[in-house]
Coordinates of C-alpha atoms and ligand atoms in Angstrom, one line a residue:
M6 CA -37.4 -21.2 2.0
T7 CA -38.8 -20.7 5.9
T8 CA -38.9 -23.7 8.1
Q9 CA -41.7 -25.5 9.7
G10 CA -41.9 -25.6 13.5
P11 CA -40.8 -23.1 16.2
K12 CA -38.8 -20.0 14.1
P13 CA -35.3 -20.5 14.5
V14 CA -33.0 -17.8 15.9
L15 CA -29.9 -16.2 14.4
L16 CA -26.6 -16.4 16.4
W17 CA -24.4 -13.8 14.8
F18 CA -20.7 -14.9 15.9
R19 CA -17.9 -11.6 15.6
R20 CA -15.3 -11.4 18.2
D21 CA -16.7 -14.3 20.5
L22 CA -15.4 -17.3 18.4
R23 CA -16.3 -19.9 21.5
L24 CA -19.1 -22.0 23.2
A25 CA -18.3 -21.5 26.7
D26 CA -19.0 -18.3 28.6
N27 CA -20.7 -17.0 25.5
P28 CA -23.9 -14.6 26.7
A29 CA -25.4 -14.4 23.3
L30 CA -25.3 -18.0 22.7
T31 CA -26.2 -19.3 26.4
R32 CA -29.2 -16.9 25.7
A33 CA -30.1 -18.2 22.1
R34 CA -30.0 -21.6 23.5
A35 CA -32.3 -21.2 26.4
T36 CA -35.1 -19.8 23.7
G37 CA -35.5 -23.8 23.0
R38 CA -35.5 -23.1 19.2
P39 CA -33.4 -24.0 16.6
V40 CA -30.4 -21.9 16.3
V41 CA -28.7 -20.8 13.1
P42 CA -25.1 -20.0 14.0
V43 CA -23.6 -17.4 11.6
Y44 CA -20.4 -15.6 10.7
I45 CA -20.1 -13.0 8.2
H46 CA -17.1 -11.8 6.4
D47 CA -17.9 -8.4 5.9
E48 CA -14.8 -6.8 4.3
G49 CA -16.6 -3.5 2.9
A50 CA -17.8 -2.5 6.4
A51 CA -16.4 0.6 8.0
V52 CA -14.7 -1.1 10.5
R53 CA -10.9 -1.5 10.1
P54 CA -10.4 -4.5 7.9
A55 CA -8.3 -7.1 9.4
G56 CA -4.4 -7.1 8.8
A57 CA -2.9 -10.1 7.1
A58 CA -1.8 -11.7 10.3
S59 CA -4.9 -11.5 12.2
R60 CA -6.6 -13.2 9.1
W61 CA -4.4 -16.0 9.1
W62 CA -5.7 -16.5 13.0
L63 CA -9.4 -16.0 11.9
D64 CA -8.9 -18.7 9.3
K65 CA -7.9 -21.3 11.9
S66 CA -10.2 -20.1 14.5
L67 CA -13.8 -20.2 12.1
R68 CA -12.3 -23.6 11.1
A69 CA -12.1 -24.8 15.1
L70 CA -15.4 -23.0 15.8
S71 CA -17.2 -24.4 13.2
E72 CA -16.0 -28.0 14.0
S73 CA -17.1 -27.6 17.7
L74 CA -20.7 -26.6 16.3
T75 CA -20.9 -29.6 14.0
E76 CA -20.2 -31.9 17.3
R77 CA -23.0 -30.2 18.8
G78 CA -25.4 -30.8 16.0
A79 CA -25.0 -27.3 14.2
S80 CA -23.6 -26.1 11.5
L81 CA -21.7 -22.9 11.2
I82 CA -23.0 -20.9 8.2
L83 CA -20.1 -18.6 6.5
R84 CA -21.3 -15.7 4.4
R85 CA -19.4 -12.8 2.8
G86 CA -20.7 -9.5 2.1
D87 CA -22.6 -6.6 3.6
S88 CA -23.6 -7.6 7.2
E89 CA -27.0 -6.2 7.0
A90 CA -27.8 -7.5 3.5
E91 CA -26.6 -11.3 4.7
L92 CA -28.8 -11.1 7.9
R93 CA -31.5 -10.2 5.6
R94 CA -31.0 -12.9 3.4
L95 CA -30.8 -15.3 6.5
I96 CA -34.1 -14.0 8.1
D97 CA -36.0 -14.4 4.5
Q98 CA -34.4 -18.2 4.3
T99 CA -35.0 -19.2 8.1
G100 CA -38.1 -16.8 8.9
A101 CA -36.1 -16.1 12.3
D102 CA -37.5 -12.9 14.4
T103 CA -34.6 -12.3 16.6
V104 CA -30.9 -12.1 16.3
F105 CA -28.6 -12.8 19.2
L106 CA -24.9 -11.3 19.4
N107 CA -22.2 -10.0 21.7
R108 CA -21.8 -6.3 21.1
L109 CA -18.8 -5.0 19.6
F110 CA -17.4 -1.9 21.5
E111 CA -15.4 -0.2 18.9
P112 CA -17.3 3.0 17.7
E113 CA -17.4 2.2 14.3
G114 CA -18.6 -1.6 15.1
W115 CA -21.2 0.1 17.8
A116 CA -22.5 2.2 15.3
R117 CA -23.0 -0.2 12.7
D118 CA -24.4 -2.5 14.7
A119 CA -27.3 0.0 16.1
D120 CA -28.0 1.1 12.2
I121 CA -28.6 -2.8 11.8
A122 CA -30.7 -3.1 14.8
H123 CA -32.8 -0.3 13.8
A124 CA -33.3 -1.3 10.4
L125 CA -34.1 -4.9 11.1
K126 CA -36.2 -4.0 14.0
A127 CA -38.4 -1.9 11.5
E128 CA -39.2 -5.2 10.0
G129 CA -39.9 -7.0 13.0
V130 CA -36.8 -8.6 13.9
E131 CA -35.5 -7.9 17.3
C132 CA -31.6 -7.7 18.0
K133 CA -30.4 -9.0 21.5
G134 CA -27.2 -7.7 22.2
Y135 CA -25.0 -9.0 25.4
N136 CA -21.3 -8.2 26.5
G137 CA -19.2 -11.1 25.8
T138 CA -16.0 -9.7 25.4
L139 CA -15.0 -7.1 28.2
M140 CA -15.3 -7.5 32.0
A141 CA -17.4 -4.4 31.9
R142 CA -19.4 -2.5 29.4
P143 CA -18.0 0.8 28.8
G144 CA -20.3 3.3 30.2
N145 CA -20.6 1.0 33.4
V146 CA -17.2 2.4 34.7
L147 CA -17.5 6.3 35.1
N148 CA -15.7 8.6 37.3
G149 CA -17.5 10.5 39.9
S150 CA -18.7 13.2 37.4
G151 CA -19.7 10.5 34.9
G152 CA -17.1 10.9 32.5
P153 CA -14.8 8.1 31.4
Y154 CA -11.5 7.5 33.1
K155 CA -8.3 8.9 31.7
V156 CA -6.2 7.5 34.1
F157 CA -5.5 3.6 34.5
T158 CA -5.0 3.3 38.3
P159 CA -8.4 5.0 39.0
F160 CA -10.0 3.1 36.4
L161 CA -8.9 -0.1 37.5
K162 CA -9.8 0.5 40.9
A163 CA -13.4 1.3 40.2
L164 CA -13.8 -1.3 37.6
L165 CA -12.7 -4.1 40.0
A166 CA -15.0 -2.4 42.6
T167 CA -18.2 -2.0 40.1
V168 CA -18.2 -5.2 38.3
E169 CA -18.6 -8.7 39.7
A170 CA -17.3 -12.0 37.8
P171 CA -20.2 -13.7 36.0
S172 CA -20.9 -17.3 37.0
P173 CA -19.2 -19.7 34.5
M174 CA -21.5 -20.7 31.3
P175 CA -20.5 -24.3 30.3
A176 CA -20.5 -24.9 26.8
P177 CA -23.8 -26.7 25.6
Q178 CA -23.7 -30.1 25.0
D179 CA -26.1 -29.9 22.0
L180 CA -27.3 -27.1 19.7
P181 CA -30.4 -27.9 17.8
G182 CA -29.9 -26.2 14.5
A183 CA -31.8 -25.7 11.7
P184 CA -32.0 -27.4 8.3
A185 CA -29.4 -26.8 5.9
L186 CA -28.5 -23.6 4.6
D187 CA -25.9 -22.5 1.8
S188 CA -22.8 -21.5 3.2
D189 CA -19.5 -20.4 2.1
R190 CA -16.2 -22.4 2.5
V191 CA -13.7 -20.7 4.9
E192 CA -10.6 -22.0 2.4
D193 CA -12.6 -19.9 -0.4
W194 CA -11.9 -16.5 1.7
G195 CA -8.2 -16.4 1.2
L196 CA -7.2 -15.9 4.7
H197 CA -4.5 -17.9 4.6
P198 CA -1.2 -16.5 2.7
T199 CA -0.2 -17.8 -0.5
R200 CA 2.4 -16.8 -2.5
P201 CA 4.3 -16.9 -0.3
D202 CA 2.9 -18.5 3.0
W203 CA 4.8 -16.3 5.4
S204 CA 3.2 -18.1 8.1
T205 CA 5.1 -21.1 8.6
G206 CA 6.6 -19.6 11.8
F207 CA 3.5 -19.1 13.4
D208 CA 3.1 -21.9 16.2
W209 CA -0.3 -21.3 17.3
T210 CA -3.2 -23.2 17.9
P211 CA -6.5 -20.9 17.5
G212 CA -9.6 -21.3 18.5
E213 CA -11.2 -22.3 22.1
A214 CA -9.5 -25.4 22.7
G215 CA -6.1 -23.6 22.2
A216 CA -7.1 -20.6 24.3
E217 CA -8.1 -23.1 27.1
A218 CA -4.8 -25.1 26.6
A219 CA -2.8 -21.7 27.0
L220 CA -4.6 -20.8 30.0
T221 CA -4.0 -24.0 31.6
A222 CA -0.2 -24.0 30.5
F223 CA 0.2 -20.3 32.0
V224 CA -1.6 -21.0 35.2
A225 CA 0.7 -23.8 35.7
G226 CA 3.8 -22.3 34.9
G227 CA 4.4 -18.7 34.1
L228 CA 2.0 -17.1 36.6
S229 CA 3.8 -18.1 40.0
D230 CA 6.3 -15.8 38.9
Y231 CA 4.5 -13.3 36.6
G232 CA 5.5 -10.0 38.2
A233 CA 9.2 -10.4 37.4
G234 CA 9.1 -12.9 34.7
R235 CA 7.0 -10.9 32.5
D236 CA 9.5 -8.7 32.0
I237 CA 12.0 -11.2 30.6
P238 CA 11.4 -11.6 26.5
S239 CA 13.3 -14.9 26.4
R240 CA 11.4 -16.7 29.3
P241 CA 7.9 -17.8 28.2
A242 CA 6.3 -16.1 31.4
T243 CA 3.5 -14.6 30.0
S244 CA 0.2 -16.1 28.9
R245 CA 0.1 -15.7 25.2
L246 CA -3.9 -15.1 25.4
S247 CA -4.1 -11.8 23.7
P248 CA -4.9 -13.4 20.1
H249 CA -7.4 -15.4 21.7
L250 CA -9.1 -13.1 23.8
H251 CA -8.8 -10.6 20.7
R252 CA -10.9 -12.9 18.6
G253 CA -13.1 -13.6 22.2
E254 CA -12.0 -17.5 22.0
I255 CA -11.8 -17.0 26.0
S256 CA -13.6 -14.5 27.9
P257 CA -11.3 -12.4 30.1
W258 CA -13.4 -13.3 33.0
R259 CA -12.6 -16.9 32.6
A260 CA -8.6 -15.9 32.4
I261 CA -9.3 -14.2 35.7
A262 CA -11.3 -16.8 37.2
A263 CA -8.3 -19.5 36.4
A264 CA -5.6 -17.1 38.1
R265 CA -7.9 -16.8 41.2
A266 CA -8.6 -20.2 41.7
A267 CA -4.9 -21.0 41.6
V268 CA -4.3 -18.4 44.5
E269 CA -7.1 -20.5 46.2
A270 CA -5.4 -23.4 45.8
G271 CA -2.4 -22.1 47.2
T272 CA -0.3 -22.6 44.4
V273 CA 0.0 -19.0 43.4
K274 CA 0.9 -15.9 45.4
A275 CA -2.3 -13.2 45.4
S276 CA 0.1 -10.4 44.2
E277 CA 1.0 -12.4 41.0
A278 CA -2.4 -13.0 40.2
D279 CA -3.4 -9.2 41.1
K280 CA -0.8 -8.4 38.4
F281 CA -2.0 -10.5 36.0
V282 CA -5.6 -9.3 36.5
A283 CA -4.1 -5.7 36.3
E284 CA -2.8 -6.5 32.6
I285 CA -6.2 -7.4 31.8
G286 CA -7.3 -4.4 33.1
W287 CA -4.8 -2.5 30.8
R288 CA -7.0 -4.5 27.7
E289 CA -10.3 -3.4 29.3
F290 CA -9.0 0.2 30.0
S291 CA -8.0 0.7 25.8
A292 CA -11.5 -0.4 25.3
H293 CA -13.3 2.0 27.2
L294 CA -11.0 4.5 26.1
L295 CA -11.3 3.9 22.3
H296 CA -15.4 3.6 23.0
H297 CA -15.3 7.0 24.5
F298 CA -12.6 8.5 22.2
P299 CA -13.1 7.3 18.6
T300 CA -10.4 9.0 17.1
L301 CA -7.7 7.0 19.4
P302 CA -6.4 5.2 16.6
D303 CA -6.1 8.3 14.3
A304 CA -5.4 11.2 16.5
A305 CA -3.1 12.1 19.4
F306 CA -5.2 12.0 22.5
R307 CA -3.2 15.1 23.4
P308 CA -4.0 17.1 20.3
E309 CA -0.6 19.2 20.9
Y310 CA 1.0 16.2 20.0
D311 CA -0.2 16.3 16.0
A312 CA 1.9 19.5 15.9
F313 CA 4.7 17.0 16.4
P314 CA 7.9 17.4 13.6
W315 CA 7.8 14.0 12.4
R316 CA 10.2 13.0 9.8
D317 CA 9.9 11.1 6.4
D318 CA 12.6 8.2 6.7
E319 CA 11.6 5.6 4.5
A320 CA 15.1 4.0 4.8
G321 CA 14.9 4.1 8.6
F322 CA 11.3 2.5 8.4
R323 CA 11.9 -0.2 6.1
A324 CA 15.1 -1.0 8.2
W325 CA 13.0 -1.1 11.3
T326 CA 10.4 -3.4 9.9
K327 CA 12.9 -5.8 8.8
G328 CA 14.7 -6.0 11.9
L329 CA 18.0 -4.6 10.6
T330 CA 18.6 -1.2 12.7
G331 CA 22.1 -2.4 14.1
Y332 CA 20.4 -2.6 17.8
P333 CA 20.2 -6.1 18.5
I334 CA 17.0 -5.9 21.1
V335 CA 15.0 -4.1 18.5
D336 CA 15.8 -6.5 15.8
A337 CA 15.4 -9.3 17.4
G338 CA 11.7 -8.1 18.1
M339 CA 11.0 -7.1 14.8
R340 CA 11.7 -10.1 13.6
Q341 CA 10.2 -12.3 16.4
L342 CA 6.9 -10.1 15.3
W343 CA 7.6 -11.1 11.6
T344 CA 8.1 -14.8 12.1
T345 CA 5.6 -15.6 14.8
G346 CA 3.0 -12.8 14.6
W347 CA 3.6 -11.7 18.2
M348 CA 6.1 -10.1 20.1
H349 CA 6.9 -10.0 23.9
N350 CA 5.2 -6.6 25.3
R351 CA 8.7 -5.6 27.1
V352 CA 10.3 -5.1 23.5
R353 CA 7.2 -4.0 21.7
M354 CA 7.7 -0.8 24.1
I355 CA 11.5 -0.9 22.9
V356 CA 11.1 -1.0 19.2
A357 CA 7.9 1.4 19.4
S358 CA 10.1 3.8 21.3
F359 CA 12.8 3.2 18.8
V360 CA 10.9 4.3 15.5
I361 CA 9.3 6.8 17.3
K362 CA 11.7 8.3 19.1
D363 CA 15.2 7.5 17.7
L364 CA 13.8 8.0 14.2
L365 CA 11.0 10.3 14.9
I366 CA 8.6 8.6 12.5
D367 CA 5.1 9.2 13.4
W368 CA 3.5 6.6 15.6
R369 CA 0.8 5.7 13.4
R370 CA 3.0 4.2 10.8
G371 CA 4.2 1.8 13.6
E372 CA 0.6 1.2 14.5
A373 CA -0.2 0.4 10.8
W374 CA 2.8 -2.0 10.9
F375 CA 1.8 -3.7 14.1
W376 CA -1.7 -4.0 12.9
N377 CA -0.7 -6.0 9.7
T378 CA 1.7 -8.2 11.4
L379 CA 0.5 -8.9 15.1
V380 CA -2.0 -12.0 15.4
D381 CA -3.3 -10.0 18.3
A382 CA -3.9 -6.6 16.5
D383 CA -6.3 -5.0 18.4
L384 CA -7.5 -1.5 17.5
A385 CA -7.9 -0.5 21.1
S386 CA -5.1 -2.0 22.7
N387 CA -2.7 -1.3 19.6
A388 CA -3.6 2.5 19.4
Q389 CA -3.4 2.8 23.5
N390 CA -0.2 1.5 23.6
W391 CA 1.2 3.5 20.7
Q392 CA 0.2 6.7 22.1
W393 CA 1.3 5.7 25.5
V394 CA 4.8 5.3 24.0
A395 CA 4.6 8.5 22.0
G396 CA 3.3 10.4 25.0
S397 CA 0.6 11.5 23.3
G398 CA -1.7 9.1 25.0
A399 CA -4.4 9.4 27.9
D400 CA -2.0 8.1 30.8
A401 CA 0.9 7.7 28.6
S402 CA 4.7 7.6 29.4
P403 CA 6.1 11.0 29.0
Y404 CA 7.6 11.6 25.9
F405 CA 10.9 12.7 27.6
R406 CA 11.2 9.0 28.9
I407 CA 13.2 7.7 26.0
F408 CA 14.3 4.0 26.1
N409 CA 18.0 3.2 25.4
P410 CA 17.8 -0.1 23.5
V411 CA 21.3 -1.1 25.0
T412 CA 20.7 -0.5 28.4
Q413 CA 17.5 -2.2 27.9
G414 CA 18.5 -5.3 26.2
Q415 CA 21.1 -5.6 29.5
K416 CA 18.8 -5.1 31.7
F417 CA 15.8 -7.4 30.6
D418 CA 17.9 -9.8 28.4
A419 CA 21.2 -9.8 30.3
D420 CA 22.4 -13.2 29.2
G421 CA 21.7 -12.4 25.5
R422 CA 19.4 -15.7 24.9
Y423 CA 16.4 -13.5 23.6
I424 CA 18.5 -11.6 20.8
K425 CA 20.8 -14.8 19.8
R426 CA 17.4 -16.8 19.1
W427 CA 16.2 -13.9 16.7
C428 CA 19.5 -12.5 15.7
P429 CA 21.7 -15.7 15.1
E430 CA 24.3 -13.9 13.4
L431 CA 25.1 -12.7 16.7
A432 CA 25.2 -16.2 18.7
S433 CA 28.7 -16.4 19.1
L434 CA 29.1 -13.0 20.5
P435 CA 29.8 -13.1 24.3
A436 CA 26.9 -11.3 26.2
K437 CA 28.8 -8.4 27.4
W438 CA 28.9 -7.2 23.6
A439 CA 25.7 -8.7 22.5
H440 CA 23.7 -5.6 23.1
A441 CA 25.9 -3.3 21.1
P442 CA 28.3 -5.4 18.8
W443 CA 29.9 -2.2 17.4
T444 CA 31.8 -1.6 20.9
A445 CA 33.4 -5.0 20.6
P446 CA 37.0 -5.1 20.3
P447 CA 37.8 -6.4 16.7
E448 CA 39.5 -9.5 17.7
V449 CA 36.1 -10.2 19.8
L450 CA 34.3 -9.5 16.6
R451 CA 36.3 -11.8 14.4
E452 CA 36.1 -14.5 17.0
A453 CA 32.5 -14.6 16.9
R454 CA 32.5 -14.5 13.0
V455 CA 30.5 -10.9 12.9
R456 CA 31.5 -8.6 10.3
L457 CA 29.8 -5.3 11.0
G458 CA 28.2 -3.8 7.9
F459 CA 28.2 -7.3 6.4
D460 CA 26.5 -10.1 8.5
Y461 CA 24.8 -7.7 11.0
P462 CA 24.1 -4.1 10.5
R463 CA 25.8 -1.3 12.0
P464 CA 23.3 1.2 14.2
I465 CA 21.5 3.2 11.6
V466 CA 21.4 6.1 14.0
D467 CA 23.8 7.1 17.2
H468 CA 21.1 6.7 20.0
A469 CA 22.8 9.5 22.2
Q470 CA 22.3 11.9 19.4
A471 CA 19.0 10.8 18.3
R472 CA 18.0 11.2 21.9
D473 CA 18.9 14.8 21.9
R474 CA 17.4 15.2 18.5
A475 CA 14.2 13.7 19.9
L476 CA 14.3 16.2 22.9
A477 CA 14.6 19.2 20.7
A478 CA 11.5 18.3 18.9
L479 CA 9.6 17.5 21.8
K480 CA 10.3 21.2 22.8
V481 CA 8.2 22.3 19.6
V482 CA 5.3 20.4 21.2
T483 CA 5.6 21.3 24.8
G484 CA 8.1 24.0 25.3
R485 CA 10.0 21.4 27.3
G486 CA 12.5 18.8 26.9
Q487 CA 15.4 19.3 28.9
D488 CA 14.0 17.7 31.8
A489 CA 14.9 14.3 30.0
A490 CA 14.7 10.8 31.7
Q491 CA 16.4 7.9 30.3
D492 CA 15.4 3.7 30.8
Ligands
FAD18 P1 0.0 -11.3 29.6 O1 1.3 -10.7 29.9 O2 -0.2 -12.6 29.8 O3 -1.2 -10.3 29.6 C1 -2.3 -11.0 29.8 C2 -3.5 -10.4 28.5 O4 -3.8 -8.9 29.1 C3 -2.9 -10.2 27.2 O5 -3.2 -11.1 26.8 C4 -3.8 -8.8 27.0 O6 -5.0 -9.2 26.4 C5 -3.7 -7.8 28.2 N1 -2.3 -6.9 28.0 C6 -1.2 -7.1 28.7 N2 -0.8 -6.1 28.7 C7 -1.8 -5.0 27.8 C8 -1.6 -3.7 27.7 N3 -0.1 -3.1 27.7 N4 -2.5 -3.2 27.1 C9 -3.4 -3.9 26.8 N5 -3.6 -5.3 27.1 C10 -2.6 -5.6 27.4 N6 -1.9 -6.0 22.9 C11 -3.1 -6.7 22.1 O7 -3.5 -7.6 22.6 N7 -3.0 -6.2 20.8 C12 -2.4 -5.3 20.2 O8 -2.6 -4.7 19.1 C13 -1.1 -4.6 21.4 N8 -0.7 -3.7 20.8 C14 0.6 -3.3 21.3 C15 1.6 -2.3 20.9 C16 2.3 -1.8 21.6 C17 3.2 -0.7 21.1 C18 2.6 -2.2 23.0 C19 3.7 -1.8 23.6 C20 1.7 -3.0 23.4 C21 0.6 -3.7 22.5 N9 -0.2 -4.7 23.2 C22 -1.1 -5.1 22.8 C23 0.1 -5.2 24.8 C24 0.7 -6.2 25.1 O9 2.1 -6.4 24.4 C25 0.0 -7.7 24.7 O10 -1.2 -7.8 25.0 C26 0.9 -8.7 25.1 O11 2.2 -8.7 24.9 C27 0.1 -10.1 24.9 O12 1.1 -11.1 25.4 P2 0.2 -12.1 26.6 O13 -1.1 -12.2 26.0 O14 1.6 -13.0 26.6 O15 0.3 -11.1 27.8

């Protein structure tokens, strides 16, 4: 079935599930031709399949996108299968000769897109790719010798110096669509969990409107004290934009523009907005690193770390995933992750350090658990951060910097509010003992109705011993280990 009149163009949505600030959509609309918006659920692609929490998000995000498109006169065509085959089928059905898309910069997606563009070009169909997900295209921010930056601070400096914020692109009022085409129903894709539905604690509003609402709330709230507040896990002081950014429901430049506008309006200090921009810079750094170093999710960036003597500790790993290690800040974080699909950044660092350094479990196992349970699971950011904690990454925290889960808890959750929320069995324990319940006198535990080993576990490792063990293991890799630092 080909259509009469001007040939339509295809608009291939992937990780840009929004209408505003969407370069591919804006360019497709500007052709004046009918636009056929399509999303292809390609589970067989080489690209790592989305984890369970991320699939939950995708389900809602696609519904939101579909509604926004319908309001503008176009309908989102959903197809499941091989991307190239589905695009070809759509091209046959519509007579389209152009595919508009925002690029994926992860190596596998990048290579797949290039193959598809090459194959379609041979048949007279052009793929037009844009950057709709990052502040700058990887390759546009390079060091003096023309290579990728491996250290964050100079990368950020160069990023902010070389790229300019693009002008906002408002969502179109209307989008002339093409005649009806066959489409899957998103509810048939099984993205939402059933049997059991473990998502009942997921308190999120996926989609472009949800992203904008999160940004507005953050700019009016947490941003003014972001530098200090972002480290306190009991405070809603961060933006919670990560899953929205991952699915491209908002562009990083839009978030930056809102923070900078608050500075202009005098409601926020420039230093707070700069800190927020720097954190978005870490997302950018991760994406650029992965683009240039495709093995980042699978192999140590510093190859000597692949000789690390990791332990097989199935029981320890299970206790970690379930939030039953006996260290309240670790357990609170892991339960927050399981319940909500998200964990506070400070606590992500603590739990990652615990599984890597206290349990000596390979960082890749932790990375895989996060991949499956985080709504913001992102190949580049996840791998980069896990390698940062492991000490094996590009601009990593040194391995010998070992987080002490008790003092970290006491420092960043001094009143114990965060751990009591996620470990309610410790709710009546005075803050003084809350981060190390095994040190509390028996009468305090009795009063708080905490029986260690019954209501709440005893620590599965002794941190001081585990730390010595980790430093000894480190010597295998670097020959160092004695100059330990503790946080
Ligand atoms: P905000 O503090 O409001 O920050 C704004 C934005 O900056 C975030 O939305 C995010 O896009 C970006 N950002 C902030 N910190 C980082 C960082 N350290 N690295 C990369 N980007 C950052 N973030 C992910 O988006 N996906 C992941 O899979 C992921 N895995 C992680 C694994 C570990 C072990 C650690 C320590 C961190 C990980 N992070 C990951 C980074 C960070 O924890 C989250 O981006 C942040 O907690 C999201 O909350 P927010 O949106 O409220 O952040």
